[in-house]
PDB file of C-alpha atoms in Angstrom:
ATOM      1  CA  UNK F  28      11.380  -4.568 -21.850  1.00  0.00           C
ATOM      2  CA  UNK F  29       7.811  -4.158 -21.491  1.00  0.00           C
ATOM      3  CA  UNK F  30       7.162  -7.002 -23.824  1.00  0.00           C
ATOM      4  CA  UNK F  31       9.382  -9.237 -22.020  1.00  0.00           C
ATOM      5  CA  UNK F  32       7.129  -8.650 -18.756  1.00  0.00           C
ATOM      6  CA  UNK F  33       4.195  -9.576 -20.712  1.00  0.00           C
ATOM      7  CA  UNK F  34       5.287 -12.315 -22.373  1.00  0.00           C
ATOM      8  CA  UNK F  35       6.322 -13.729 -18.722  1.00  0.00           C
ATOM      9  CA  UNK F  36       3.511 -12.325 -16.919  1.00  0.00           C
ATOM     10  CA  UNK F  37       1.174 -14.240 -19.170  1.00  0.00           C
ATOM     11  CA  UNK F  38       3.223 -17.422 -20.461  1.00  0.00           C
ATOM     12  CA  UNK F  39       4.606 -18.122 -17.143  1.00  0.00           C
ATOM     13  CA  UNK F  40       3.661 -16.124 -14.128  1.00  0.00           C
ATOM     14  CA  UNK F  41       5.610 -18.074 -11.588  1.00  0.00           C
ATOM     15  CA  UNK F  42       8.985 -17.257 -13.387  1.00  0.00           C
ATOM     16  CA  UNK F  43       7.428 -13.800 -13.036  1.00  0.00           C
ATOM     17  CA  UNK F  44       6.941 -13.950  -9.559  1.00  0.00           C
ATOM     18  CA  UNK F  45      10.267 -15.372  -8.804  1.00  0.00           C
ATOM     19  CA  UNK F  46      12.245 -12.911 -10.930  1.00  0.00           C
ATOM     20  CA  UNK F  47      10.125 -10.015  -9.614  1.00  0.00           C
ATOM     21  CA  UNK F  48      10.930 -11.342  -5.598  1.00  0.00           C
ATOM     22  CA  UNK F  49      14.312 -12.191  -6.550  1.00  0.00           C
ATOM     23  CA  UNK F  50      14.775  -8.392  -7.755  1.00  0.00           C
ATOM     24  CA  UNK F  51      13.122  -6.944  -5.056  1.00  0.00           C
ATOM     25  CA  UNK F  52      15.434  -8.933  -2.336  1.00  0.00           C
ATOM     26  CA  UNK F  53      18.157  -7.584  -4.564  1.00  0.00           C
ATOM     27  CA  UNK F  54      17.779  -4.013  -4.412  1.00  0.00           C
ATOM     28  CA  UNK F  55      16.744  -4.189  -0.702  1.00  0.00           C
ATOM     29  CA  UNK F  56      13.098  -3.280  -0.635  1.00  0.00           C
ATOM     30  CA  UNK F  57      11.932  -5.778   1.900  1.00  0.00           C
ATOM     31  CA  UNK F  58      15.287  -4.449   3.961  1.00  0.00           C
ATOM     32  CA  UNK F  59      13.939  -0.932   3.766  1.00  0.00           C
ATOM     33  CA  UNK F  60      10.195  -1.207   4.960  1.00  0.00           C
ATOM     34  CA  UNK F  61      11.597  -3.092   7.865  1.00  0.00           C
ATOM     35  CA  UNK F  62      13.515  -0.281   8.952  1.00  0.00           C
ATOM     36  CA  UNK F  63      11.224   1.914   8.203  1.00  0.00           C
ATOM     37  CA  UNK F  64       7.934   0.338   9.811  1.00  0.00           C
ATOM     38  CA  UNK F  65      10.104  -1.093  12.947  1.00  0.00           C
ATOM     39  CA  UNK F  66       9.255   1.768  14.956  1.00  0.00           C
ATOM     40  CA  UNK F  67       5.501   1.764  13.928  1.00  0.00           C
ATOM     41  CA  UNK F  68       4.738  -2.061  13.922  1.00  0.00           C
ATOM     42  CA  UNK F  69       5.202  -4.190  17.536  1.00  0.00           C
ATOM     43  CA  UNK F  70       5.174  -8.398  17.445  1.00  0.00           C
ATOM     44  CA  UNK F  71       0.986  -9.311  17.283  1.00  0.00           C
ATOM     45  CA  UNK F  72       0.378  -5.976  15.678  1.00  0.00           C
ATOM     46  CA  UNK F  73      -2.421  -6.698  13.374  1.00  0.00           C
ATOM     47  CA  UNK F  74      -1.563  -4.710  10.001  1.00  0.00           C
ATOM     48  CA  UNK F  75      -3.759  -4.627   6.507  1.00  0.00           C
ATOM     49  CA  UNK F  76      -1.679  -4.940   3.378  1.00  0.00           C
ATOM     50  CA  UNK F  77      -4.498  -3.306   1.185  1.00  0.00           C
ATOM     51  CA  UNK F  78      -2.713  -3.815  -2.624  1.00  0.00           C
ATOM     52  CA  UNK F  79      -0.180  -6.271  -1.522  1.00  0.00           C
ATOM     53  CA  UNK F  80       1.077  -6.995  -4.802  1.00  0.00           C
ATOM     54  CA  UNK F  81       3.665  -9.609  -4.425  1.00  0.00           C
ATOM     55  CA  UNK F  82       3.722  -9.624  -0.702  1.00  0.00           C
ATOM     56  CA  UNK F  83       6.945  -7.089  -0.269  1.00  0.00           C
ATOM     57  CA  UNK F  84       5.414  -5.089   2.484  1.00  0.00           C
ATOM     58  CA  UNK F  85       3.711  -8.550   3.764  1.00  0.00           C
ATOM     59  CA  UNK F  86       7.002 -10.136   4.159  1.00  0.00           C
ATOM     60  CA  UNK F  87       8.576  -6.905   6.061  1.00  0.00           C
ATOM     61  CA  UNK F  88       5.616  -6.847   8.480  1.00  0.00           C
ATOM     62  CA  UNK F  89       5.866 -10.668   9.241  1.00  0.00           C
ATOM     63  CA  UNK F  90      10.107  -9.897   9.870  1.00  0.00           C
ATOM     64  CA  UNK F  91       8.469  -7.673  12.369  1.00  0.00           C
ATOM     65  CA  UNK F  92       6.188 -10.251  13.690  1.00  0.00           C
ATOM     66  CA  UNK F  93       3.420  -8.187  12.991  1.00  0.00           C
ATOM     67  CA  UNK F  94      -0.338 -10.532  12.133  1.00  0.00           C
ATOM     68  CA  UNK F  95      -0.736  -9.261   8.288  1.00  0.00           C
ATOM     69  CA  UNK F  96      -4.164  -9.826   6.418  1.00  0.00           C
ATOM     70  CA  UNK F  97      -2.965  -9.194   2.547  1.00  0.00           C
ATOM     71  CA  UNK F  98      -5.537  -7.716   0.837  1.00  0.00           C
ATOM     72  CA  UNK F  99      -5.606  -8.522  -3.307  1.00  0.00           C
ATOM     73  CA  UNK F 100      -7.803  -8.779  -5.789  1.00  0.00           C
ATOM     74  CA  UNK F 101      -6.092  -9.697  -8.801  1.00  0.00           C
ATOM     75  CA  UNK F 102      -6.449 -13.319  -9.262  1.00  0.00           C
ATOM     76  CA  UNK F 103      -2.896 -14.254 -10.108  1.00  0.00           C
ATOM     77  CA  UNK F 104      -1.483 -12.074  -7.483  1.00  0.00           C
ATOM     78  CA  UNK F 105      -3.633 -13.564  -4.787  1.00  0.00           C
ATOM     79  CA  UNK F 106      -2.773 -16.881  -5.775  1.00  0.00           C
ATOM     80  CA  UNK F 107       0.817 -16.049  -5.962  1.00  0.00           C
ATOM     81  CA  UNK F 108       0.506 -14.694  -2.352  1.00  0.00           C
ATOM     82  CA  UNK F 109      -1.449 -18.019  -1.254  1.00  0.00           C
ATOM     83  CA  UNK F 110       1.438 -20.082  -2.588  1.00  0.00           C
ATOM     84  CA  UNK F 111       4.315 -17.474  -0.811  1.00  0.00           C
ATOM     85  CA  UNK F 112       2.930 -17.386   2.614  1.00  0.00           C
ATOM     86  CA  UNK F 113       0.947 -21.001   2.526  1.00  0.00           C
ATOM     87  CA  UNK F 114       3.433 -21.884   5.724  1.00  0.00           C
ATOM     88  CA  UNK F 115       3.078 -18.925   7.396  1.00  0.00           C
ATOM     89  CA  UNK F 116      -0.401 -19.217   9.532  1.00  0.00           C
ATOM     90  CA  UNK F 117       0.238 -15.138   9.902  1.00  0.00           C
ATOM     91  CA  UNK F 118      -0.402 -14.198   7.051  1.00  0.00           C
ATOM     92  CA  UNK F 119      -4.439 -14.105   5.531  1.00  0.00           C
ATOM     93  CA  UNK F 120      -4.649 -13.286   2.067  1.00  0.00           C
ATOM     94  CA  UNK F 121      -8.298 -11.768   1.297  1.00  0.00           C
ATOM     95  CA  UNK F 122      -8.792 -11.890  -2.185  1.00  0.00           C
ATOM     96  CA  UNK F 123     -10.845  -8.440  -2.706  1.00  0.00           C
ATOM     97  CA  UNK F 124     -10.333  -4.753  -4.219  1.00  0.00           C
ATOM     98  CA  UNK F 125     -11.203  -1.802  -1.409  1.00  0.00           C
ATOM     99  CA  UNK F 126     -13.631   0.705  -1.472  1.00  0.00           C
ATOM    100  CA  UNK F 127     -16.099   2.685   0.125  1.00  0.00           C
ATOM    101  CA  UNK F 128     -19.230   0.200  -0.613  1.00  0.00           C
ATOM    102  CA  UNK F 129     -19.482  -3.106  -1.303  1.00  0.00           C
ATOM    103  CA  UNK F 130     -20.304  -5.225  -4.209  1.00  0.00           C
ATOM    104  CA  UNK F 131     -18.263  -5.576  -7.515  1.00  0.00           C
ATOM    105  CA  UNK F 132     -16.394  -3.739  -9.665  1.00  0.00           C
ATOM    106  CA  UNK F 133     -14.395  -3.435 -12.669  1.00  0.00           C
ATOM    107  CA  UNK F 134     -10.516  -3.627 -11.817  1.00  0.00           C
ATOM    108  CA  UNK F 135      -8.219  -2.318 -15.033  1.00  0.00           C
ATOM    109  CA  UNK F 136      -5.545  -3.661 -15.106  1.00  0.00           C
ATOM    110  CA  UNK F 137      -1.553  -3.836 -17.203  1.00  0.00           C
ATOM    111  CA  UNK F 138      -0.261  -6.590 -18.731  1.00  0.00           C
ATOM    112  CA  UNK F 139       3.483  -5.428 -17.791  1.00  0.00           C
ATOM    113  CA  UNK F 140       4.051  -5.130 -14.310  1.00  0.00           C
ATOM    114  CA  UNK F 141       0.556  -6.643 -12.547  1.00  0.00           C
ATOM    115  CA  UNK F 142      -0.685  -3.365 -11.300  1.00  0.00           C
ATOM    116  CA  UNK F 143      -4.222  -2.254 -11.331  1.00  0.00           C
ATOM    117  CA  UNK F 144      -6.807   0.529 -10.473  1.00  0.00           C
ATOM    118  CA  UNK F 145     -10.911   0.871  -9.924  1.00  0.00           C
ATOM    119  CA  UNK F 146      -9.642   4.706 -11.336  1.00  0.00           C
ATOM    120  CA  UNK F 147     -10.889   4.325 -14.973  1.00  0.00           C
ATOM    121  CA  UNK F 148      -9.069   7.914 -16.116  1.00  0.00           C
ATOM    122  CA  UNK F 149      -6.119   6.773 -14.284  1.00  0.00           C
ATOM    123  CA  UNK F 150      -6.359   4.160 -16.792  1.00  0.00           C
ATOM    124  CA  UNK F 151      -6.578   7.120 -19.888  1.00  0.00           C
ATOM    125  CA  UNK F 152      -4.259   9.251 -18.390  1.00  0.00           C
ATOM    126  CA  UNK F 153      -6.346  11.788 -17.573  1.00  0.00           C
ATOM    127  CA  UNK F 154      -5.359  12.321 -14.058  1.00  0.00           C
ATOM    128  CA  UNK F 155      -2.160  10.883 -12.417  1.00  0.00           C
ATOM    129  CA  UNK F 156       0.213   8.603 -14.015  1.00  0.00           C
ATOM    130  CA  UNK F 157      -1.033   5.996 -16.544  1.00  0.00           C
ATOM    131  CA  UNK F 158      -0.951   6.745 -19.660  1.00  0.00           C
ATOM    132  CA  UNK F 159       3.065   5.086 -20.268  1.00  0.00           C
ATOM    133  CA  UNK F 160       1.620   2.187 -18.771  1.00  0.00           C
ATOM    134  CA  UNK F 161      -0.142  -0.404 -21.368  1.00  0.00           C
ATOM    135  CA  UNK F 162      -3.771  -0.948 -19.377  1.00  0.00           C
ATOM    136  CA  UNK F 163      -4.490  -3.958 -21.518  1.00  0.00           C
ATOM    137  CA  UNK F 164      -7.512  -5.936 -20.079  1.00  0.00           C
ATOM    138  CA  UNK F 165     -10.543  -5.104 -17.008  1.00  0.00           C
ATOM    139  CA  UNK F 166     -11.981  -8.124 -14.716  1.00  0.00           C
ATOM    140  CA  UNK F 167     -14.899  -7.890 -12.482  1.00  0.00           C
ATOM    141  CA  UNK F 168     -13.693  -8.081  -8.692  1.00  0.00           C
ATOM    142  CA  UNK F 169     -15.376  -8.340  -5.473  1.00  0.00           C
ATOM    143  CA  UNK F 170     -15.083  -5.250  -3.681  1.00  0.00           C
ATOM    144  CA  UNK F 171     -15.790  -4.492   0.263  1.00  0.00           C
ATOM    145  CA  UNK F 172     -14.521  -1.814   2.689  1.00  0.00           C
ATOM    146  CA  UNK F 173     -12.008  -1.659   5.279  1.00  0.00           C
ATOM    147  CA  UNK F 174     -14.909  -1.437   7.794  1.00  0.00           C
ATOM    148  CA  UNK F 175     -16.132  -4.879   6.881  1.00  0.00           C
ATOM    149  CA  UNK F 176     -12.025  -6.189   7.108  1.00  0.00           C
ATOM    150  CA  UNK F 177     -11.837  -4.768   9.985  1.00  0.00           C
ATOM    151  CA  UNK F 178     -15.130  -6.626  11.514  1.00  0.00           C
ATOM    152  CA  UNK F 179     -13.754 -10.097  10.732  1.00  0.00           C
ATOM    153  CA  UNK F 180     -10.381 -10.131  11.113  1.00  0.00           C
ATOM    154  CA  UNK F 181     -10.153  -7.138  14.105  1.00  0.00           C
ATOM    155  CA  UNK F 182      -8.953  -3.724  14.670  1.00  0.00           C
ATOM    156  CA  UNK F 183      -5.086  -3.184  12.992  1.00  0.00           C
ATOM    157  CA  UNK F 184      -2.649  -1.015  14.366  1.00  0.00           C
ATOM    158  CA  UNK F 185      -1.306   0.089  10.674  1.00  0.00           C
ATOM    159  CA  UNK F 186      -3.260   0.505   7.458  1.00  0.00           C
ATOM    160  CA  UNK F 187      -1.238   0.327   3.852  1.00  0.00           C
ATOM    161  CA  UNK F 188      -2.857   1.237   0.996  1.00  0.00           C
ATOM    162  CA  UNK F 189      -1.372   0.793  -2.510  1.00  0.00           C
ATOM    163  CA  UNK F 190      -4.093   1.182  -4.805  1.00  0.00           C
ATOM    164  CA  UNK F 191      -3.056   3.137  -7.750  1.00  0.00           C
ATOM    165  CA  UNK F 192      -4.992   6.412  -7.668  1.00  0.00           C
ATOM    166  CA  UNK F 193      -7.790   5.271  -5.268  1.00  0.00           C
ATOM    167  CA  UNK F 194      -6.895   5.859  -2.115  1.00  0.00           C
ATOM    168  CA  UNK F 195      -9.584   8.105  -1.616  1.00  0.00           C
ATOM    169  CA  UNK F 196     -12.412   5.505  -1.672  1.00  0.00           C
ATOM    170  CA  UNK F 197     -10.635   3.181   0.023  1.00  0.00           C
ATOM    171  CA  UNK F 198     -10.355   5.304   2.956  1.00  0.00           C
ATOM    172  CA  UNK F 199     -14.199   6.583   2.927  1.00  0.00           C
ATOM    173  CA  UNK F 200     -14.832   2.791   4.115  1.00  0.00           C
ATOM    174  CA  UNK F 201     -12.642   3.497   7.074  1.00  0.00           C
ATOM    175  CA  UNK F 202     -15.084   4.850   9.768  1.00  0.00           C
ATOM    176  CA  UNK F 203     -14.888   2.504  12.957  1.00  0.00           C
ATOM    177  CA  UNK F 204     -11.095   2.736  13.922  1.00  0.00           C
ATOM    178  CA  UNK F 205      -8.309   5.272  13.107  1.00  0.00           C
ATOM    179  CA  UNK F 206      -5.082   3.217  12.559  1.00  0.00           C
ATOM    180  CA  UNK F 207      -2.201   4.566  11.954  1.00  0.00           C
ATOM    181  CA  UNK F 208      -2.313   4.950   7.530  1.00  0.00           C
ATOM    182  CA  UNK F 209       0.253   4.542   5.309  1.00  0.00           C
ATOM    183  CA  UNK F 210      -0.321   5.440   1.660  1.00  0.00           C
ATOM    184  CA  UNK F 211       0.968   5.809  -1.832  1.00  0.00           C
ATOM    185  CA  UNK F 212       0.868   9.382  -2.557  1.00  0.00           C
ATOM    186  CA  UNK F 213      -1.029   9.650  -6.222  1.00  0.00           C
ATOM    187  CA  UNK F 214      -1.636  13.235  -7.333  1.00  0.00           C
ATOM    188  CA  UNK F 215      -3.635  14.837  -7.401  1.00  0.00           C
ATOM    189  CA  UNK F 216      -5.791  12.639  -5.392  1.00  0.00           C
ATOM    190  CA  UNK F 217      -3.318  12.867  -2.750  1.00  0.00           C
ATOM    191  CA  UNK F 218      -4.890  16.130  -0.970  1.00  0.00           C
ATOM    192  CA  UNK F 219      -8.126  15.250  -1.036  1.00  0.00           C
ATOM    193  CA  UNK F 220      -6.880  11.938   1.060  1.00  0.00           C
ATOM    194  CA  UNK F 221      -4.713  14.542   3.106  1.00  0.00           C
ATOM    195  CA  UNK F 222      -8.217  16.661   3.603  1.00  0.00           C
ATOM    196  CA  UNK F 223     -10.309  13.584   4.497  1.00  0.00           C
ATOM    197  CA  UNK F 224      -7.553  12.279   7.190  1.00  0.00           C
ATOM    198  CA  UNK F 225      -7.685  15.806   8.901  1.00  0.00           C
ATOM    199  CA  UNK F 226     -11.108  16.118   8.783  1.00  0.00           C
ATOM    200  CA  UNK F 227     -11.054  12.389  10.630  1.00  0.00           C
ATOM    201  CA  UNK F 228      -8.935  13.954  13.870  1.00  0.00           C
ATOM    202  CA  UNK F 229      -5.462  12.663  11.836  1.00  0.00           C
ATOM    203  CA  UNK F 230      -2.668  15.914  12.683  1.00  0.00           C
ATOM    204  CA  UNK F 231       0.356  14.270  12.539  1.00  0.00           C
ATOM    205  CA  UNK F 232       1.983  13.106   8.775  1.00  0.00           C
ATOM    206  CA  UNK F 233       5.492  11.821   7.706  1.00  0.00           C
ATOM    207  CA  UNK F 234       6.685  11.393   4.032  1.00  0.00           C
ATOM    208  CA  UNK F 235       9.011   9.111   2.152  1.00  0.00           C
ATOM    209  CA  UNK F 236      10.667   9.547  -0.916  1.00  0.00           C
ATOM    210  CA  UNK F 237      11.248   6.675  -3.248  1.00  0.00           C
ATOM    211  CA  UNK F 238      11.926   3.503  -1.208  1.00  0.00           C
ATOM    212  CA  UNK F 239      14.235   5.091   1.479  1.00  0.00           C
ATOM    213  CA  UNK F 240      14.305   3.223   4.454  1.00  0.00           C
ATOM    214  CA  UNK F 241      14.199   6.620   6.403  1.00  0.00           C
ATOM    215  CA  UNK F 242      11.476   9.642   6.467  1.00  0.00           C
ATOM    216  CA  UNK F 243      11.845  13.013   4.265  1.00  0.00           C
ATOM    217  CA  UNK F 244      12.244  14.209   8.190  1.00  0.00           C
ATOM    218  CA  UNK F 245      10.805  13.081  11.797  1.00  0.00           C
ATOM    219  CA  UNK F 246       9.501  16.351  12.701  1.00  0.00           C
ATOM    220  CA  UNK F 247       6.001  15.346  12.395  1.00  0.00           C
ATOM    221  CA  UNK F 248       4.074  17.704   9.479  1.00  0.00           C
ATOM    222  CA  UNK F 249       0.430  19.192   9.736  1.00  0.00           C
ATOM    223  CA  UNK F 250      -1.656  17.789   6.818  1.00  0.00           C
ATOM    224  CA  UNK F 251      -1.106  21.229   5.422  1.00  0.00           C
ATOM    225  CA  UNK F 252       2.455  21.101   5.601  1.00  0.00           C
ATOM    226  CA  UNK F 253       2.663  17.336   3.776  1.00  0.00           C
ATOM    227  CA  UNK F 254       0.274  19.117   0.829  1.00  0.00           C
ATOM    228  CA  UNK F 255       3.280  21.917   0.494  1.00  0.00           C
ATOM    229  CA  UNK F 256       6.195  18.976   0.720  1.00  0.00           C
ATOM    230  CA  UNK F 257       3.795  16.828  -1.470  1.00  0.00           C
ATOM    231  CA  UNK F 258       3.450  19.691  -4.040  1.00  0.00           C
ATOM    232  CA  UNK F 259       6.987  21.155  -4.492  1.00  0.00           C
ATOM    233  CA  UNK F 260       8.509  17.719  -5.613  1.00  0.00           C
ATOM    234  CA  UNK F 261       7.806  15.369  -8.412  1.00  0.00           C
ATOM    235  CA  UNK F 262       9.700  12.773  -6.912  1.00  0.00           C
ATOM    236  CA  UNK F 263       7.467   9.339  -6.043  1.00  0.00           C
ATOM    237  CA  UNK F 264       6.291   9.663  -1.983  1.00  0.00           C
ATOM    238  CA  UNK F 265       4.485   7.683   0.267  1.00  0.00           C
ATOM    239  CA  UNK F 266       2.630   9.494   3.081  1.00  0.00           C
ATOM    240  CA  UNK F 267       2.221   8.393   6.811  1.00  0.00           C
ATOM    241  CA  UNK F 268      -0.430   9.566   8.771  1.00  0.00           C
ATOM    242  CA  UNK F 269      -0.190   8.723  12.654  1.00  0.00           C
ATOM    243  CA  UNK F 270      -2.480   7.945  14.546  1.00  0.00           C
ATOM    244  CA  UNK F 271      -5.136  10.387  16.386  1.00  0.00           C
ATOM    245  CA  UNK F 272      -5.503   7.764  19.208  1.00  0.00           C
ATOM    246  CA  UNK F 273      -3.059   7.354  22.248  1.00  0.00           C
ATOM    247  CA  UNK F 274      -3.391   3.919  22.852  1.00  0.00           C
ATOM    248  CA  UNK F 275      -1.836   3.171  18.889  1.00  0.00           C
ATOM    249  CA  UNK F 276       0.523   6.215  18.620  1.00  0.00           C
ATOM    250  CA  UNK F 277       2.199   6.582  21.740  1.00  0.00           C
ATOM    251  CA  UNK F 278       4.564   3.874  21.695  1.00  0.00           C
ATOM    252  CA  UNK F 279       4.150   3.318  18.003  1.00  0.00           C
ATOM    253  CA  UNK F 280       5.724   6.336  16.225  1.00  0.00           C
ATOM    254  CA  UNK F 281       9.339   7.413  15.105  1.00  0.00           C
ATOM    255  CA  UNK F 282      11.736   8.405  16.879  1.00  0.00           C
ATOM    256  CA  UNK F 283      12.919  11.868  16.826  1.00  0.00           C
ATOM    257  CA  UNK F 284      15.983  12.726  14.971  1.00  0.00           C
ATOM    258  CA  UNK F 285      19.161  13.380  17.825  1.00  0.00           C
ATOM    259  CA  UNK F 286      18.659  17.114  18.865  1.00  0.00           C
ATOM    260  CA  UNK F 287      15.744  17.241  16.312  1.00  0.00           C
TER     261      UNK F 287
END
């Protein structure tokens, strides 16, 4: 199977693309960020995409007629995304990895299933997952911060970050706004993103398991709590972190659960 990605990936990467969207509009992913962001994201909500990928969660936030900038920096990716959204006029696609400088920097990266990392022992296997995955080839990327997004293309309600084990850095070059932050959680990384979001005013955090369209539960957890959740299950989460500011959070923000 693996060879069968590659062999598409690099012979033709729009049959790729198409099988991969196809797929992904079969199992219902786009369906279940929609529900699951459509309490978080209002129409003109500006929201960063930061590792869109093939434009999954893109395509969710624009159902919810949220502004998206889709952040990218794999070259065939990006381009991918400029030729799925090249109608839309709100959607931006930013070709650039995240971090907490600017510059460049070397992007690793698999010849299966188009994912990457800036985490060089991601890539060995030395910490988190990696080392099933065939890391096959590096590229030199731009790289810039969320501060500097944020400074051209305005303040978003809702951060999501996908970046494969460096979620960390990417958030260090968050400093000027606190958006609500949704993130892949990527052990053991994961607490020291948890720590960092406390330490920024962040108290409130919601998990996901898998793809569910739904939270693990909408009683809002401490960042403490999450680490416990986070660390008695090996099951793949995502991690929601509300925001610390009333103006964003008030009427953004799940529901809770009927006499929960």
């Amino acid at each position: 199977m693996l060879a069968l990605h590659r062999l598409l990936l690099t012979r033709t990467p729009g049959l790729y693309f198409h099988v991969r969207n196809v797929g992904r509009k079969v199992v219902g992913t786009r369906r279940n960020q929609r529900r699951l962001f459509s309490e978080l994201v209002h129409p003109g909500d500006l929201v960063l995409d930061v590792g869109a990928n093939i434009g999954e969660f893109t395509a969710a936030f624009r159902d919810l007629a949220a502004r998206v900038v889709a952040v990218e920096p794999q070259p065939r990716l990006s381009e991918h995304l400029h030729r799925r959204f090249r109608a839309d006029d709100g959607v931006t696609v930013v070709q650039t990895a995240v971090s907490d400088h600017a510059g460049e920097a070397l992007l690793f990266c698999t010849t299966a299933d188009a994912l990457a990392t800036l985490e060089e022992e991601r890539v060995t296997g030395a910490t988190g997952a990696g080392a099933e995955l065939e890391w096959g080839t590096s590229i030199t990327v731009p790289l810039n911060t969320l501060d500097t997004l944020v400074a051209e293309h305005g303040a978003p309600t809702l951060v999501k970050i996908d970046v494969e084990g460096h979620e960390l850095g990417a958030l260090r070059g968050l400093t000027t706004v606190r958006p609500s932050v949704f993130f892949e959680v990527n052990r053991p990384g994961a607490y020291e993103v948890l720590d960092l979001l406390a330490e920024r005013g962040y108290t409130e955090f919601l998990l996901r398991l898998g793809e569910r369209p739904d939270w693990v539960t909408r009683r809002v957890m401490s960042a403490a709590e999450a680490r416990d959740h986070i660390a008695g299950t090996p099951d793949h989460c995502d991690c929601l972190a509300l925001s610390p500011d009333p103006d964003v959070s008030a009427s953004r923000r799940p529901a809770p659960a009927p006499g929960g």
